[in-house]
CSV table of C-alpha atoms in Angstrom, one decimal:
chain,number,residue,atom,x,y,z
A,281,UNK,CA,-16.5,23.3,-323.1
A,282,UNK,CA,-17.2,19.7,-322.6
A,283,UNK,CA,-14.6,17.5,-324.3
A,284,UNK,CA,-15.2,14.3,-326.1
A,285,UNK,CA,-12.8,11.5,-325.2
A,286,UNK,CA,-12.6,9.0,-328.0
A,287,UNK,CA,-11.4,6.4,-325.5
A,288,UNK,CA,-14.6,6.6,-323.4
A,289,UNK,CA,-17.5,4.7,-324.9
A,290,UNK,CA,-21.0,6.1,-324.9
A,291,UNK,CA,-23.0,5.2,-321.8
A,292,UNK,CA,-25.9,2.8,-322.3
A,293,UNK,CA,-29.3,4.3,-321.6
A,294,UNK,CA,-30.2,1.5,-319.1
A,295,UNK,CA,-27.2,2.4,-317.0
A,296,UNK,CA,-28.0,6.1,-317.3
A,297,UNK,CA,-31.5,5.6,-316.0
A,298,UNK,CA,-30.3,3.5,-313.1
A,299,UNK,CA,-27.8,6.3,-312.2
A,300,UNK,CA,-30.6,8.9,-312.3
A,301,UNK,CA,-33.0,6.8,-310.1
A,302,UNK,CA,-30.2,5.9,-307.6
A,303,UNK,CA,-29.4,9.6,-307.2
A,304,UNK,CA,-32.9,10.4,-305.7
A,305,UNK,CA,-32.4,11.0,-302.0
A,306,UNK,CA,-34.7,13.9,-301.2
A,307,UNK,CA,-37.3,13.8,-298.5
A,308,UNK,CA,-40.5,14.8,-300.1
A,309,UNK,CA,-42.7,17.5,-298.5
A,310,UNK,CA,-46.4,16.8,-298.1
A,311,UNK,CA,-49.7,18.7,-297.8
A,312,UNK,CA,-53.4,18.0,-297.2
A,313,UNK,CA,-55.7,18.7,-300.1
A,314,UNK,CA,-59.5,18.4,-300.8
A,315,UNK,CA,-60.8,15.5,-302.8
A,316,UNK,CA,-61.9,17.8,-305.7
A,317,UNK,CA,-58.2,18.7,-306.2
A,318,UNK,CA,-56.9,15.2,-305.9
A,319,UNK,CA,-56.8,14.0,-309.5
A,320,UNK,CA,-53.2,13.2,-310.7
A,321,UNK,CA,-51.8,13.8,-307.2
A,322,UNK,CA,-49.6,11.2,-305.5
A,323,UNK,CA,-50.7,9.8,-302.1
A,324,UNK,CA,-48.2,10.4,-299.2
A,325,UNK,CA,-49.8,7.8,-297.0
A,326,UNK,CA,-51.8,4.5,-297.1
A,327,UNK,CA,-55.5,5.0,-297.1
A,328,UNK,CA,-57.6,2.8,-294.8
A,329,UNK,CA,-61.4,2.7,-294.8
A,330,UNK,CA,-63.0,3.7,-291.5
A,331,UNK,CA,-66.4,2.3,-292.6
A,332,UNK,CA,-67.9,-0.8,-294.3
A,333,UNK,CA,-69.0,-0.2,-297.8
A,334,UNK,CA,-71.9,-0.7,-298.0
A,335,UNK,CA,-72.6,-0.2,-294.3
A,336,UNK,CA,-75.7,-2.5,-294.3
A,337,UNK,CA,-77.2,-5.1,-296.5
A,338,UNK,CA,-79.2,-3.3,-299.2
A,339,UNK,CA,-81.5,-3.9,-302.1
A,340,UNK,CA,-80.0,-4.6,-305.5
A,341,UNK,CA,-83.4,-4.2,-307.2
A,342,UNK,CA,-86.9,-2.8,-306.7
A,343,UNK,CA,-89.1,-5.5,-305.2
A,344,UNK,CA,-90.4,-6.9,-301.9
A,345,UNK,CA,-88.2,-8.0,-298.9
A,346,UNK,CA,-89.1,-11.0,-296.8
A,347,UNK,CA,-87.6,-13.6,-294.6
A,348,UNK,CA,-86.0,-16.7,-296.3
A,349,UNK,CA,-87.4,-19.0,-293.6
A,350,UNK,CA,-90.8,-18.4,-295.2
A,351,UNK,CA,-89.6,-19.7,-298.5
A,352,UNK,CA,-88.2,-22.8,-296.8
A,353,UNK,CA,-91.7,-23.4,-295.3
A,354,UNK,CA,-93.2,-23.0,-298.8
A,355,UNK,CA,-95.2,-19.9,-297.7
A,356,UNK,CA,-96.6,-18.4,-300.9
A,357,UNK,CA,-98.6,-15.4,-299.7
A,358,UNK,CA,-97.4,-12.4,-297.8
A,359,UNK,CA,-99.0,-9.3,-296.3
A,360,UNK,CA,-97.2,-6.0,-297.2
A,361,UNK,CA,-96.8,-4.1,-294.0
A,362,UNK,CA,-94.6,-1.1,-295.1
A,363,UNK,CA,-91.8,0.1,-297.3
A,364,UNK,CA,-88.1,0.8,-297.2
A,365,UNK,CA,-86.7,3.7,-299.1
A,366,UNK,CA,-83.1,4.8,-299.7
A,367,UNK,CA,-82.1,7.0,-296.8
A,368,UNK,CA,-85.3,6.0,-294.9
A,369,UNK,CA,-85.1,2.2,-294.1
A,370,UNK,CA,-88.0,0.2,-292.5
A,371,UNK,CA,-86.9,-0.3,-288.9
A,372,UNK,CA,-89.6,-2.6,-287.5
A,373,UNK,CA,-89.6,-6.4,-287.4
A,374,UNK,CA,-91.0,-8.3,-290.4
A,375,UNK,CA,-92.6,-11.5,-289.2
A,376,UNK,CA,-93.2,-14.7,-291.1
A,377,UNK,CA,-95.9,-14.2,-293.7
A,378,UNK,CA,-95.1,-10.5,-293.9
A,379,UNK,CA,-93.1,-8.5,-296.4
A,380,UNK,CA,-92.2,-4.9,-297.2
A,381,UNK,CA,-92.0,-2.9,-300.4
A,382,UNK,CA,-88.3,-2.0,-301.0
A,383,UNK,CA,-86.5,0.2,-303.5
A,384,UNK,CA,-83.0,-0.2,-305.0
A,385,UNK,CA,-80.3,0.9,-302.5
A,386,UNK,CA,-82.6,0.9,-299.5
A,387,UNK,CA,-81.1,-0.7,-296.4
A,388,UNK,CA,-82.2,-4.0,-294.8
A,389,UNK,CA,-81.7,-3.4,-291.1
A,390,UNK,CA,-80.8,-6.3,-288.8
A,391,UNK,CA,-83.9,-5.7,-286.6
A,392,UNK,CA,-86.4,-6.3,-289.4
A,393,UNK,CA,-84.9,-9.7,-290.1
A,394,UNK,CA,-85.5,-9.7,-293.9
A,395,UNK,CA,-82.8,-11.4,-296.0
A,396,UNK,CA,-84.3,-12.1,-299.4
A,397,UNK,CA,-85.8,-9.7,-302.1
A,398,UNK,CA,-88.3,-10.8,-304.7
A,399,UNK,CA,-88.3,-8.8,-307.9
A,400,UNK,CA,-91.5,-6.9,-308.7
A,401,UNK,CA,-92.2,-8.9,-311.9
A,402,UNK,CA,-92.1,-12.2,-309.9
A,403,UNK,CA,-95.0,-11.1,-307.7
A,404,UNK,CA,-98.7,-10.3,-307.9
A,405,UNK,CA,-99.8,-7.6,-305.5
A,406,UNK,CA,-103.4,-6.7,-304.8
A,407,UNK,CA,-104.7,-4.7,-301.8
A,408,UNK,CA,-101.4,-5.2,-299.8
A,409,UNK,CA,-101.4,-8.9,-300.4
A,410,UNK,CA,-98.4,-10.3,-302.2
A,411,UNK,CA,-98.5,-13.7,-304.0
A,412,UNK,CA,-95.4,-15.3,-305.5
A,413,UNK,CA,-95.5,-16.2,-309.2
A,414,UNK,CA,-92.2,-18.1,-309.1
A,415,UNK,CA,-90.1,-19.8,-306.3
A,416,UNK,CA,-87.2,-17.4,-305.8
A,417,UNK,CA,-83.7,-18.2,-304.6
A,418,UNK,CA,-82.9,-17.7,-301.0
A,419,UNK,CA,-80.9,-14.5,-300.1
A,420,UNK,CA,-81.3,-13.2,-303.7
A,421,UNK,CA,-81.0,-9.6,-304.9
A,422,UNK,CA,-79.1,-8.3,-301.9
A,423,UNK,CA,-75.9,-6.4,-301.8
A,424,UNK,CA,-74.1,-7.7,-298.7
A,425,UNK,CA,-72.7,-5.5,-296.0
A,426,UNK,CA,-69.0,-4.7,-296.6
A,427,UNK,CA,-69.0,-6.7,-299.9
A,428,UNK,CA,-67.1,-3.8,-301.5
A,429,UNK,CA,-64.8,-2.6,-298.7
A,430,UNK,CA,-64.4,-3.8,-295.2
A,431,UNK,CA,-63.7,-1.5,-292.3
A,432,UNK,CA,-59.9,-1.1,-291.8
A,433,UNK,CA,-59.2,-2.4,-295.3
A,434,UNK,CA,-56.2,-0.8,-297.1
A,435,UNK,CA,-57.8,0.8,-300.1
A,436,UNK,CA,-55.0,2.8,-301.6
A,437,UNK,CA,-51.2,2.5,-301.1
A,438,UNK,CA,-48.8,5.3,-300.5
A,439,UNK,CA,-47.3,6.4,-303.8
A,440,UNK,CA,-50.5,5.9,-305.8
A,441,UNK,CA,-51.3,8.5,-308.4
A,442,UNK,CA,-55.0,9.2,-308.1
A,443,UNK,CA,-57.1,9.0,-311.2
A,444,UNK,CA,-60.5,10.5,-311.8
A,445,UNK,CA,-62.1,7.1,-311.5
A,446,UNK,CA,-60.5,6.6,-308.0
A,447,UNK,CA,-62.4,9.6,-306.6
A,448,UNK,CA,-65.7,7.6,-306.4
A,449,UNK,CA,-64.1,5.1,-304.0
A,450,UNK,CA,-62.5,7.8,-301.8
A,451,UNK,CA,-65.8,9.8,-301.7
A,452,UNK,CA,-67.7,6.7,-300.7
A,453,UNK,CA,-65.5,6.4,-297.7
A,454,UNK,CA,-66.5,9.8,-296.5
A,455,UNK,CA,-63.0,11.4,-296.9
A,456,UNK,CA,-62.7,15.1,-297.3
A,457,UNK,CA,-59.0,15.7,-297.3
A,458,UNK,CA,-56.0,13.5,-298.2
A,459,UNK,CA,-52.3,13.8,-297.6
A,460,UNK,CA,-50.3,14.0,-300.8
A,461,UNK,CA,-46.8,14.8,-301.9
A,462,UNK,CA,-46.2,18.4,-302.9
A,463,UNK,CA,-45.7,18.8,-306.6
A,464,UNK,CA,-42.2,18.6,-307.9
A,465,UNK,CA,-41.0,22.2,-308.8
A,466,UNK,CA,-39.5,22.1,-312.2
A,467,UNK,CA,-37.8,25.1,-313.8
A,468,UNK,CA,-37.4,25.0,-317.6
A,469,UNK,CA,-35.6,27.2,-320.1
A,470,UNK,CA,-34.4,27.0,-323.6
A,471,UNK,CA,-31.0,28.2,-324.8
A,472,UNK,CA,-29.5,29.5,-328.0
A,473,UNK,CA,-28.8,32.8,-329.7
A,474,UNK,CA,-30.8,31.5,-332.7
A,475,UNK,CA,-34.1,31.3,-330.7
A,476,UNK,CA,-36.2,34.5,-331.1
A,477,UNK,CA,-37.7,35.7,-327.9
A,478,UNK,CA,-40.6,37.9,-329.1
A,479,UNK,CA,-40.9,38.2,-332.9
A,480,UNK,CA,-39.4,36.3,-335.7
A,481,UNK,CA,-36.4,37.9,-337.3
A,482,UNK,CA,-33.9,37.0,-339.9
A,483,UNK,CA,-31.7,33.9,-339.1
A,484,UNK,CA,-33.7,33.1,-335.9
A,485,UNK,CA,-36.1,30.2,-335.2
A,486,UNK,CA,-39.2,29.8,-333.1
A,487,UNK,CA,-38.8,27.9,-329.8
A,488,UNK,CA,-40.4,24.5,-330.6
A,489,UNK,CA,-39.2,22.8,-327.4
A,490,UNK,CA,-40.2,24.7,-324.4
A,491,UNK,CA,-44.0,24.8,-324.7
A,492,UNK,CA,-44.2,21.1,-325.3
A,493,UNK,CA,-41.8,20.3,-322.4
A,494,UNK,CA,-43.7,22.6,-320.0
A,495,UNK,CA,-47.0,21.0,-321.0
A,496,UNK,CA,-45.7,17.4,-320.7
A,497,UNK,CA,-44.1,18.1,-317.3
A,498,UNK,CA,-47.4,19.5,-316.1
A,499,UNK,CA,-49.1,16.5,-317.5
A,500,UNK,CA,-47.1,14.2,-315.3
A,501,UNK,CA,-47.9,16.2,-312.2
A,502,UNK,CA,-45.2,18.9,-311.9
A,503,UNK,CA,-45.4,22.5,-310.8
A,504,UNK,CA,-43.5,24.1,-313.8
A,505,UNK,CA,-41.9,27.5,-314.1
A,506,UNK,CA,-41.2,28.7,-317.7
A,507,UNK,CA,-38.0,30.7,-317.5
A,508,UNK,CA,-37.9,31.7,-321.2
A,509,UNK,CA,-34.8,31.7,-323.4
A,510,UNK,CA,-31.2,32.3,-322.4
A,511,UNK,CA,-28.6,33.4,-324.9
A,512,UNK,CA,-25.4,31.5,-325.4
A,513,UNK,CA,-23.5,33.4,-322.7
A,514,UNK,CA,-21.8,31.7,-319.7
A,515,UNK,CA,-22.4,34.5,-317.2
A,516,UNK,CA,-26.1,34.9,-318.1
A,517,UNK,CA,-26.6,31.1,-318.0
A,518,UNK,CA,-25.1,30.8,-314.6
A,519,UNK,CA,-27.0,33.8,-313.3
A,520,UNK,CA,-30.3,32.4,-314.5
A,521,UNK,CA,-29.7,29.0,-313.1
A,522,UNK,CA,-28.6,30.3,-309.7
A,523,UNK,CA,-31.6,32.6,-309.5
A,524,UNK,CA,-34.0,29.7,-309.4
A,525,UNK,CA,-32.1,27.1,-307.4
A,526,UNK,CA,-33.8,27.9,-304.1
A,527,UNK,CA,-37.3,27.4,-305.3
A,528,UNK,CA,-36.7,24.5,-307.7
A,529,UNK,CA,-36.5,20.7,-307.2
A,530,UNK,CA,-35.3,20.1,-310.7
A,531,UNK,CA,-33.7,22.3,-313.4
A,532,UNK,CA,-34.3,21.4,-317.1
A,533,UNK,CA,-32.8,22.9,-320.2
A,534,UNK,CA,-33.1,22.2,-323.9
A,535,UNK,CA,-30.1,22.9,-326.1
A,536,UNK,CA,-26.6,24.0,-325.3
A,537,UNK,CA,-25.4,20.6,-324.1
A,538,UNK,CA,-23.1,19.6,-327.0
A,539,UNK,CA,-19.3,20.0,-327.1
A,540,UNK,CA,-19.4,23.2,-329.2
A,541,UNK,CA,-17.8,26.4,-327.9
A,542,UNK,CA,-21.2,28.1,-328.2
A,543,UNK,CA,-23.0,25.5,-326.0
A,544,UNK,CA,-22.9,27.0,-322.5
A,545,UNK,CA,-25.1,24.6,-320.5
A,546,UNK,CA,-22.4,21.9,-320.5
A,547,UNK,CA,-19.8,24.5,-319.6
A,548,UNK,CA,-21.9,25.8,-316.7
A,549,UNK,CA,-22.6,22.3,-315.4
A,550,UNK,CA,-19.0,21.3,-315.7
A,551,UNK,CA,-17.6,24.5,-314.1
A,552,UNK,CA,-20.1,25.1,-311.3
A,553,UNK,CA,-21.7,21.7,-310.7
A,554,UNK,CA,-21.2,18.0,-311.1
A,555,UNK,CA,-21.8,15.9,-314.2
A,556,UNK,CA,-22.8,12.3,-313.9
A,557,UNK,CA,-23.0,11.7,-317.6
A,558,UNK,CA,-23.6,13.6,-320.8
A,559,UNK,CA,-23.3,11.3,-323.8
A,560,UNK,CA,-25.5,8.3,-324.3
A,561,UNK,CA,-25.6,5.4,-326.8
A,562,UNK,CA,-28.9,6.4,-328.3
A,563,UNK,CA,-30.5,7.9,-331.4
A,564,UNK,CA,-31.9,10.5,-331.2
A,565,UNK,CA,-30.6,12.3,-328.1
A,566,UNK,CA,-26.9,11.4,-327.7
A,567,UNK,CA,-26.0,14.8,-326.1
A,568,UNK,CA,-28.1,14.2,-322.9
A,569,UNK,CA,-26.7,15.5,-319.6
A,570,UNK,CA,-27.5,14.7,-316.0
A,571,UNK,CA,-25.9,16.2,-313.0
A,572,UNK,CA,-26.4,18.8,-310.3
A,573,UNK,CA,-25.7,22.3,-309.2
A,574,UNK,CA,-25.6,23.0,-305.5
A,575,UNK,CA,-27.2,19.6,-304.9
A,576,UNK,CA,-30.1,20.4,-307.2
A,577,UNK,CA,-30.6,17.9,-310.0
A,578,UNK,CA,-30.1,19.2,-313.5
A,579,UNK,CA,-31.2,17.6,-316.8
A,580,UNK,CA,-29.8,19.0,-320.0
A,581,UNK,CA,-32.0,17.8,-323.0
A,582,UNK,CA,-30.8,18.0,-326.6
A,583,UNK,CA,-31.7,21.1,-328.6
A,584,UNK,CA,-33.2,19.3,-331.5
A,585,UNK,CA,-37.0,19.1,-330.9
A,586,UNK,CA,-37.5,15.4,-331.7
A,587,UNK,CA,-34.5,14.4,-329.6
A,588,UNK,CA,-35.7,16.6,-326.7
A,589,UNK,CA,-39.2,15.1,-326.8
A,590,UNK,CA,-38.2,11.5,-327.3
A,591,UNK,CA,-35.6,11.6,-324.5
A,592,UNK,CA,-38.2,13.1,-322.2
A,593,UNK,CA,-40.5,10.1,-322.9
A,594,UNK,CA,-37.9,7.4,-322.8
A,595,UNK,CA,-35.5,8.7,-320.0
A,596,UNK,CA,-37.0,11.6,-318.0
A,597,UNK,CA,-40.5,10.4,-317.2
A,598,UNK,CA,-39.6,7.5,-315.0
A,599,UNK,CA,-37.1,9.7,-313.1
A,600,UNK,CA,-39.6,12.5,-312.5
A,601,UNK,CA,-42.3,10.1,-311.4
A,602,UNK,CA,-40.0,8.4,-308.9
A,603,UNK,CA,-38.7,11.7,-307.6
A,604,UNK,CA,-42.3,12.8,-307.1
A,605,UNK,CA,-43.1,9.9,-304.8
A,606,UNK,CA,-45.0,8.0,-307.5
A,607,UNK,CA,-44.9,4.2,-307.3
A,608,UNK,CA,-43.6,3.9,-310.9
A,609,UNK,CA,-45.3,1.2,-312.9
A,610,UNK,CA,-43.7,-0.3,-316.0
A,611,UNK,CA,-44.7,1.7,-319.1
A,612,UNK,CA,-47.2,-0.3,-321.2
A,613,UNK,CA,-45.3,-1.7,-324.1
A,614,UNK,CA,-46.7,-3.5,-327.1
A,615,UNK,CA,-44.5,-6.1,-329.0
A,616,UNK,CA,-45.5,-6.1,-332.6
A,617,UNK,CA,-44.1,-7.0,-336.0
A,618,UNK,CA,-42.4,-4.3,-338.1
A,619,UNK,CA,-43.9,-3.4,-341.5
A,620,UNK,CA,-40.6,-1.8,-342.6
A,621,UNK,CA,-36.9,-2.6,-343.2
A,622,UNK,CA,-33.8,-0.8,-342.0
A,623,UNK,CA,-30.2,-1.1,-340.8
A,624,UNK,CA,-28.8,0.5,-337.6
A,625,UNK,CA,-25.5,0.5,-335.7
A,626,UNK,CA,-24.9,-2.2,-333.1
A,627,UNK,CA,-24.4,-1.0,-329.6
A,628,UNK,CA,-26.9,1.9,-329.9
A,629,UNK,CA,-30.5,2.0,-328.9
A,630,UNK,CA,-32.7,3.7,-331.5
A,631,UNK,CA,-36.1,5.3,-331.0
A,632,UNK,CA,-38.2,5.7,-334.1
A,633,UNK,CA,-41.5,7.6,-334.4
A,634,UNK,CA,-44.3,5.4,-335.6
A,635,UNK,CA,-47.8,4.1,-335.6
A,636,UNK,CA,-49.7,0.9,-334.9
A,637,UNK,CA,-51.6,0.0,-338.1
A,638,UNK,CA,-53.9,-2.8,-339.1
A,639,UNK,CA,-53.3,-4.6,-342.4
A,640,UNK,CA,-55.4,-7.6,-343.4
A,641,UNK,CA,-56.8,-7.8,-339.8
A,642,UNK,CA,-53.2,-8.0,-338.4
A,643,UNK,CA,-51.4,-5.3,-336.4
A,644,UNK,CA,-48.1,-4.0,-337.6
A,645,UNK,CA,-45.7,-1.1,-336.7
A,646,UNK,CA,-45.0,1.5,-339.3
A,647,UNK,CA,-42.3,4.1,-338.9
A,648,UNK,CA,-42.3,7.7,-340.0
A,649,UNK,CA,-40.3,7.8,-343.3
A,650,UNK,CA,-37.9,10.6,-342.2
A,651,UNK,CA,-35.9,10.0,-339.0
A,652,UNK,CA,-33.9,13.3,-338.5
A,653,UNK,CA,-33.9,14.9,-335.0
A,654,UNK,CA,-35.2,18.1,-336.5
A,655,UNK,CA,-38.2,16.6,-338.3
A,656,UNK,CA,-40.9,17.8,-335.9
A,657,UNK,CA,-43.7,16.3,-338.1
A,658,UNK,CA,-42.4,12.9,-337.2
A,659,UNK,CA,-43.8,13.5,-333.7
A,660,UNK,CA,-47.1,15.2,-334.6
A,661,UNK,CA,-47.9,12.5,-337.2
A,662,UNK,CA,-47.0,9.5,-335.0
A,663,UNK,CA,-48.7,7.8,-332.1
A,664,UNK,CA,-45.7,6.6,-330.2
A,665,UNK,CA,-42.1,5.4,-330.1
A,666,UNK,CA,-40.7,2.2,-331.7
A,667,UNK,CA,-37.7,1.0,-329.7
A,668,UNK,CA,-34.9,-1.0,-331.4
A,669,UNK,CA,-32.5,-2.7,-329.0
A,670,UNK,CA,-28.7,-2.2,-329.0
A,671,UNK,CA,-28.1,-5.8,-330.2
A,672,UNK,CA,-30.3,-5.5,-333.3
A,673,UNK,CA,-28.7,-4.4,-336.6
A,674,UNK,CA,-31.0,-5.5,-339.4
A,675,UNK,CA,-34.7,-4.9,-339.1
A,676,UNK,CA,-36.8,-6.9,-341.6
A,677,UNK,CA,-40.5,-7.0,-342.1
A,678,UNK,CA,-41.9,-9.2,-339.3
A,679,UNK,CA,-39.2,-8.4,-336.8
A,680,UNK,CA,-40.8,-8.0,-333.4
A,681,UNK,CA,-40.2,-4.6,-331.8
A,682,UNK,CA,-41.4,-2.7,-328.8
A,683,UNK,CA,-43.9,0.1,-329.2
A,684,UNK,CA,-44.8,2.8,-326.6
A,685,UNK,CA,-47.8,5.1,-327.0
A,686,UNK,CA,-47.2,8.7,-326.0
A,687,UNK,CA,-50.5,8.9,-324.0
A,688,UNK,CA,-49.7,5.6,-322.1
A,689,UNK,CA,-46.3,7.1,-321.0
A,690,UNK,CA,-47.9,10.4,-319.8
A,691,UNK,CA,-50.4,8.6,-317.5
C-alpha cells in the first residue's frame, strides 16, 4: 500500500498542475472531418481564407444604386435602367444620370461603376424615373469588398476549440473539411467492493461518480470508454488496466487511491507504474494521484463524489484540454465578496460549493452549508466552486474570493 511519510509535506495544487502539464509530450494524431461534425473539436492547423468576404461590394439595404459623381454634380433625377438581385447582379455600365434597382446582398460589380445606394424611402419613383427626396451621403449603404475577411487572412489559429457560432465563419469561406486533433481516448472505471454493479444489495452503494465523470470528460471533447467497476483486488485491478492501455491515451479511476490496505489503485500504480504525486494540500480531494503505467498517464481521483467532481474541475480539466491540443484559456473567474464566515487551515487550498446571489442589488458569494466530501447535494444545489487561497485563514463577510462557474469551466 501507499505509505504516508509524516516528514513529507503535502504538495501544493499549483505545483501539481505544473507537473501534470510539463509531463505532456505526446504527438497528437489528426484527422479531417466535415464541418457539420466540427463543433467542440480542436483545430490541428491554422485556417487561412482563400477568398475575400464579401467577394464584392454589395448592398446593405434595398434601394437604388448610382454613381457618386452624380451627387457631386448635384444631379437630382435618374433613369432606372435595370435591377441587381442577390446571385444575379447587374453587369452593365451605369452612366451618369442613371440608376438601378438593387436588393440587400446584391453585388455591385466593378464594370457598372455604381458606388452609392439610396434607400427606397429617400426616393420617389414614377415610370422608371427616380427623384431624390434628400441629399444622401456619398458611398453610403454599401458593404465593402473584404471588409469582413481578406484573402489570405488567418481566421482561426491551431489549437482553437470550435464553437457552434464559429461554423458560420468557416462555412462562409467555402470550407468542406478541416483538419483536427483526434479525440483524447479516456478509459474510466470506479473501484470498491462497496459499489453495486447491477442491483442494490445490503451494505452496498450506487456508483455516484462514474456517470458524472464520463459525461464531463465527453463534454470537454474526449472519446470516453466506461469500464465499469473493479473490486478491491490487486490482480483484477492490474488486469483491467493493462487490458485497455493499448487503446487509451489516459486512464482515470475514482476511489482506491488512499493509503488503506483495501485501496488497490495506489498499490497498482506503485508496483507496476510510476507515481509523480498522490497527496495534495487541498480540501476536498487530498488523495489525488498522478502517474503513469507503461508510459500511459494515469489519474486517480478520490472516491468521495464531491472530491472527485471538484478535483476534476479544478485540476483535471486544464491538463486534459492541453493534452488534447487545445490552446487552454484561463478559466473565467469572478472575484466577489463572501456572504459567510468560516475558518480554515493555513497552507491548504479549499474549494467550497456555492452560488452567486444578489442582495440589495449587490452580488455576493454564498456557500453550501454542509461541506463534507460525501454531500452530493452540495454539487447539485450549487452553481460553481468558491476558492479559498492557502494563505487565508479567517473568512469574514466581505472577504473577496474567487468563484468559478461549472459551465464556464466545461466550455
